[in-house]
PDB file of C-alpha atoms in Angstrom:
ATOM      1  CA  MET A  13       0.000   0.000   0.000  1.00 94.00           C
ATOM      2  CA  ARG A  14       1.197   3.510  -0.807  1.00 96.00           C
ATOM      3  CA  VAL A  15       0.842   6.045   2.014  1.00 96.00           C
ATOM      4  CA  VAL A  16       0.174   9.665   1.009  1.00 96.00           C
ATOM      5  CA  ILE A  17       0.879  12.569   3.349  1.00 97.00           C
ATOM      6  CA  PRO A  18      -0.202  16.039   2.223  1.00 96.00           C
ATOM      7  CA  TYR A  19       2.319  18.345   3.827  1.00 96.00           C
ATOM      8  CA  ARG A  20       2.825  22.015   4.542  1.00 94.00           C
ATOM      9  CA  HIS A  21       6.131  22.905   6.190  1.00 94.00           C
ATOM     10  CA  ALA A  22       5.968  23.389   9.951  1.00 93.00           C
ATOM     11  CA  ASN A  23       8.749  24.195  12.404  1.00 94.00           C
ATOM     12  CA  ASN A  24       8.602  20.854  14.177  1.00 96.00           C
ATOM     13  CA  ASN A  25       9.715  17.244  13.658  1.00 96.00           C
ATOM     14  CA  ASP A  26       6.236  15.734  13.262  1.00 97.00           C
ATOM     15  CA  LEU A  27       6.679  14.664   9.627  1.00 98.00           C
ATOM     16  CA  TYR A  28      10.001  13.002  10.386  1.00 98.00           C
ATOM     17  CA  TYR A  29       8.547  10.954  13.250  1.00 98.00           C
ATOM     18  CA  ALA A  30       5.340  10.157  11.346  1.00 98.00           C
ATOM     19  CA  ILE A  31       7.348   8.750   8.433  1.00 98.00           C
ATOM     20  CA  ARG A  32       9.675   6.810  10.730  1.00 97.00           C
ATOM     21  CA  SER A  33       6.712   5.286  12.570  1.00 98.00           C
ATOM     22  CA  ILE A  34       5.044   4.250   9.288  1.00 97.00           C
ATOM     23  CA  GLN A  35       8.277   2.701   7.994  1.00 97.00           C
ATOM     24  CA  LYS A  36       8.777   0.788  11.217  1.00 97.00           C
ATOM     25  CA  ASN A  37       5.209  -0.339  11.955  1.00 97.00           C
ATOM     26  CA  TYR A  38       3.099  -0.525   8.780  1.00 97.00           C
ATOM     27  CA  ALA A  39       3.642  -3.991   7.280  1.00 94.00           C
ATOM     28  CA  PRO A  40       1.977  -3.557   3.845  1.00 94.00           C
ATOM     29  CA  LEU A  41       3.986  -0.389   3.089  1.00 96.00           C
ATOM     30  CA  ASP A  42       5.106  -0.080  -0.536  1.00 96.00           C
ATOM     31  CA  GLU A  43       5.923   3.620  -0.666  1.00 97.00           C
ATOM     32  CA  ILE A  44       5.500   6.868   1.237  1.00 98.00           C
ATOM     33  CA  ILE A  45       4.552   9.864  -0.896  1.00 98.00           C
ATOM     34  CA  VAL A  46       4.757  13.374   0.544  1.00 98.00           C
ATOM     35  CA  VAL A  47       2.782  15.900  -1.506  1.00 97.00           C
ATOM     36  CA  GLY A  48       3.312  19.600  -0.880  1.00 96.00           C
ATOM     37  CA  ASP A  49       6.369  21.205   0.648  1.00 96.00           C
ATOM     38  CA  ARG A  50       9.669  19.360   0.473  1.00 95.00           C
ATOM     39  CA  PRO A  51      10.712  17.842   3.824  1.00 96.00           C
ATOM     40  CA  THR A  52      13.884  19.204   5.425  1.00 95.00           C
ATOM     41  CA  PHE A  53      15.307  15.664   5.721  1.00 96.00           C
ATOM     42  CA  ASP A  54      15.958  12.797   3.339  1.00 94.00           C
ATOM     43  CA  PHE A  55      13.788   9.687   3.426  1.00 94.00           C
ATOM     44  CA  ASP A  56      13.213   6.645   1.248  1.00 93.00           C
ATOM     45  CA  GLY A  57      10.086   7.838  -0.542  1.00 96.00           C
ATOM     46  CA  THR A  58       8.703  10.208  -3.142  1.00 97.00           C
ATOM     47  CA  VAL A  59       8.071  13.951  -2.925  1.00 97.00           C
ATOM     48  CA  ILE A  60       5.587  15.667  -5.247  1.00 97.00           C
ATOM     49  CA  ASP A  61       5.809  19.453  -5.086  1.00 96.00           C
ATOM     50  CA  CYS A  62       2.444  21.195  -4.776  1.00 95.00           C
ATOM     51  CA  ARG A  63       1.694  24.717  -3.604  1.00 92.00           C
ATOM     52  CA  ASP A  64      -1.021  25.408  -1.058  1.00 90.00           C
ATOM     53  CA  HIS A  65      -4.273  27.099  -1.933  1.00 85.00           C
ATOM     54  CA  ARG A  66      -5.761  29.694   0.433  1.00 85.00           C
ATOM     55  CA  ASP A  67      -8.435  27.136   1.393  1.00 82.00           C
ATOM     56  CA  LYS A  68      -6.891  24.432   3.625  1.00 82.00           C
ATOM     57  CA  GLU A  69      -9.286  21.625   2.691  1.00 80.00           C
ATOM     58  CA  PHE A  70      -8.989  22.381  -1.028  1.00 83.00           C
ATOM     59  CA  SER A  71      -5.201  22.257  -0.653  1.00 87.00           C
ATOM     60  CA  ILE A  72      -5.451  18.783   0.865  1.00 87.00           C
ATOM     61  CA  TYR A  73      -7.843  17.665  -1.885  1.00 84.00           C
ATOM     62  CA  ARG A  74      -5.551  19.014  -4.614  1.00 90.00           C
ATOM     63  CA  LYS A  75      -2.545  17.269  -3.072  1.00 94.00           C
ATOM     64  CA  LEU A  76      -4.386  13.948  -2.841  1.00 91.00           C
ATOM     65  CA  MET A  77      -5.468  14.218  -6.478  1.00 90.00           C
ATOM     66  CA  LYS A  78      -1.785  14.285  -7.501  1.00 95.00           C
ATOM     67  CA  VAL A  79      -1.584  10.563  -6.680  1.00 96.00           C
ATOM     68  CA  ALA A  80      -3.624   8.080  -8.713  1.00 94.00           C
ATOM     69  CA  GLY A  81      -4.969   4.785  -7.434  1.00 92.00           C
ATOM     70  CA  LYS A  82      -5.702   3.372  -4.019  1.00 89.00           C
ATOM     71  CA  VAL A  83      -3.698   4.895  -1.170  1.00 91.00           C
ATOM     72  CA  LEU A  84      -3.729   5.210   2.581  1.00 91.00           C
ATOM     73  CA  PHE A  85      -4.191   8.884   3.500  1.00 90.00           C
ATOM     74  CA  SER A  86      -2.205   9.977   6.529  1.00 94.00           C
ATOM     75  CA  ASN A  87      -0.924  13.197   8.090  1.00 93.00           C
ATOM     76  CA  ASP A  88       2.255  14.477   9.681  1.00 95.00           C
ATOM     77  CA  ASP A  89       0.627  14.149  13.092  1.00 93.00           C
ATOM     78  CA  ILE A  90      -0.420  10.499  12.823  1.00 94.00           C
ATOM     79  CA  PHE A  91       2.037   8.072  14.384  1.00 96.00           C
ATOM     80  CA  PHE A  92       1.935   4.280  14.099  1.00 96.00           C
ATOM     81  CA  MET A  93       2.907   3.287  17.637  1.00 96.00           C
ATOM     82  CA  GLN A  94       2.754  -0.486  17.196  1.00 96.00           C
ATOM     83  CA  PRO A  95       2.939  -2.936  14.297  1.00 96.00           C
ATOM     84  CA  VAL A  96      -0.183  -2.915  12.142  1.00 94.00           C
ATOM     85  CA  SER A  97      -1.037  -4.618   8.875  1.00 91.00           C
ATOM     86  CA  ASP A  98      -4.717  -3.813   8.436  1.00 88.00           C
ATOM     87  CA  ILE A  99      -6.289  -0.366   8.758  1.00 84.00           C
ATOM     88  CA  PRO A 100     -10.088  -0.395   9.250  1.00 80.00           C
ATOM     89  CA  ASP A 101     -12.158   1.636   6.801  1.00 77.00           C
ATOM     90  CA  TYR A 102     -14.054   3.776   9.321  1.00 80.00           C
ATOM     91  CA  HIS A 103     -16.263   6.411   7.748  1.00 83.00           C
ATOM     92  CA  LYS A 104     -19.492   8.288   8.436  1.00 85.00           C
ATOM     93  CA  GLY A 105     -21.121   7.610   5.065  1.00 88.00           C
ATOM     94  CA  LEU A 106     -21.042   9.762   1.964  1.00 90.00           C
ATOM     95  CA  CYS A 107     -19.728  13.324   2.120  1.00 85.00           C
ATOM     96  CA  SER A 108     -22.720  14.365  -0.009  1.00 83.00           C
ATOM     97  CA  ASP A 109     -25.082  13.239   2.799  1.00 88.00           C
ATOM     98  CA  ARG A 110     -23.464  15.489   5.426  1.00 85.00           C
ATOM     99  CA  LYS A 111     -25.387  18.611   6.452  1.00 84.00           C
ATOM    100  CA  PRO A 112     -23.099  20.465   8.860  1.00 84.00           C
ATOM    101  CA  SER A 113     -24.410  23.577  10.582  1.00 86.00           C
ATOM    102  CA  SER A 114     -21.215  25.554   9.971  1.00 88.00           C
ATOM    103  CA  PRO A 115     -21.347  27.534   6.687  1.00 88.00           C
ATOM    104  CA  TYR A 116     -17.639  26.822   6.131  1.00 83.00           C
ATOM    105  CA  TYR A 117     -18.024  23.042   6.409  1.00 82.00           C
ATOM    106  CA  ASN A 118     -21.309  23.122   4.523  1.00 84.00           C
ATOM    107  CA  ARG A 119     -19.524  24.710   1.530  1.00 82.00           C
ATOM    108  CA  MET A 120     -16.663  22.257   1.861  1.00 80.00           C
ATOM    109  CA  TYR A 121     -18.894  19.170   1.829  1.00 82.00           C
ATOM    110  CA  LYS A 122     -20.922  20.492  -1.114  1.00 81.00           C
ATOM    111  CA  LYS A 123     -17.699  20.629  -3.161  1.00 78.00           C
ATOM    112  CA  CYS A 124     -16.843  16.960  -2.532  1.00 79.00           C
ATOM    113  CA  PRO A 125     -17.418  14.459  -5.330  1.00 81.00           C
ATOM    114  CA  ALA A 126     -20.707  12.614  -4.684  1.00 79.00           C
ATOM    115  CA  HIS A 127     -19.054   9.190  -4.301  1.00 85.00           C
ATOM    116  CA  TRP A 128     -16.523  10.283  -1.642  1.00 82.00           C
ATOM    117  CA  LEU A 129     -16.754   8.745   1.798  1.00 82.00           C
ATOM    118  CA  ASP A 130     -16.549  10.966   4.879  1.00 81.00           C
ATOM    119  CA  PHE A 131     -13.588   9.917   7.017  1.00 75.00           C
ATOM    120  CA  ASP A 132     -13.562  13.155   9.034  1.00 70.00           C
TER     121      ASP A 132
END
């Protein structure tokens, strides 16, 4: 499985430790792909440059769309603390079915493709 991490540079070591934990503990790992800003350290993976948009969620969407096929979406603040080989597919249903009360999130969910699942 390819793991995709959309990334915007931050002045911390979170990405480094997230990648190390995935490499150490995720058994079906084929490749780690960082999309966005280039990490400040070398790692055995792929980097796809992608600038941020002013809208955070759209930036994440645009970064994920740079990678075709089935992937495991992760973040720089998700750490695999023990060996794992199977990640459950937890979701809340379709994004198109969500009706959040916040105008910001309402606009965001309306922009999602109809077939997308809501993992938020």
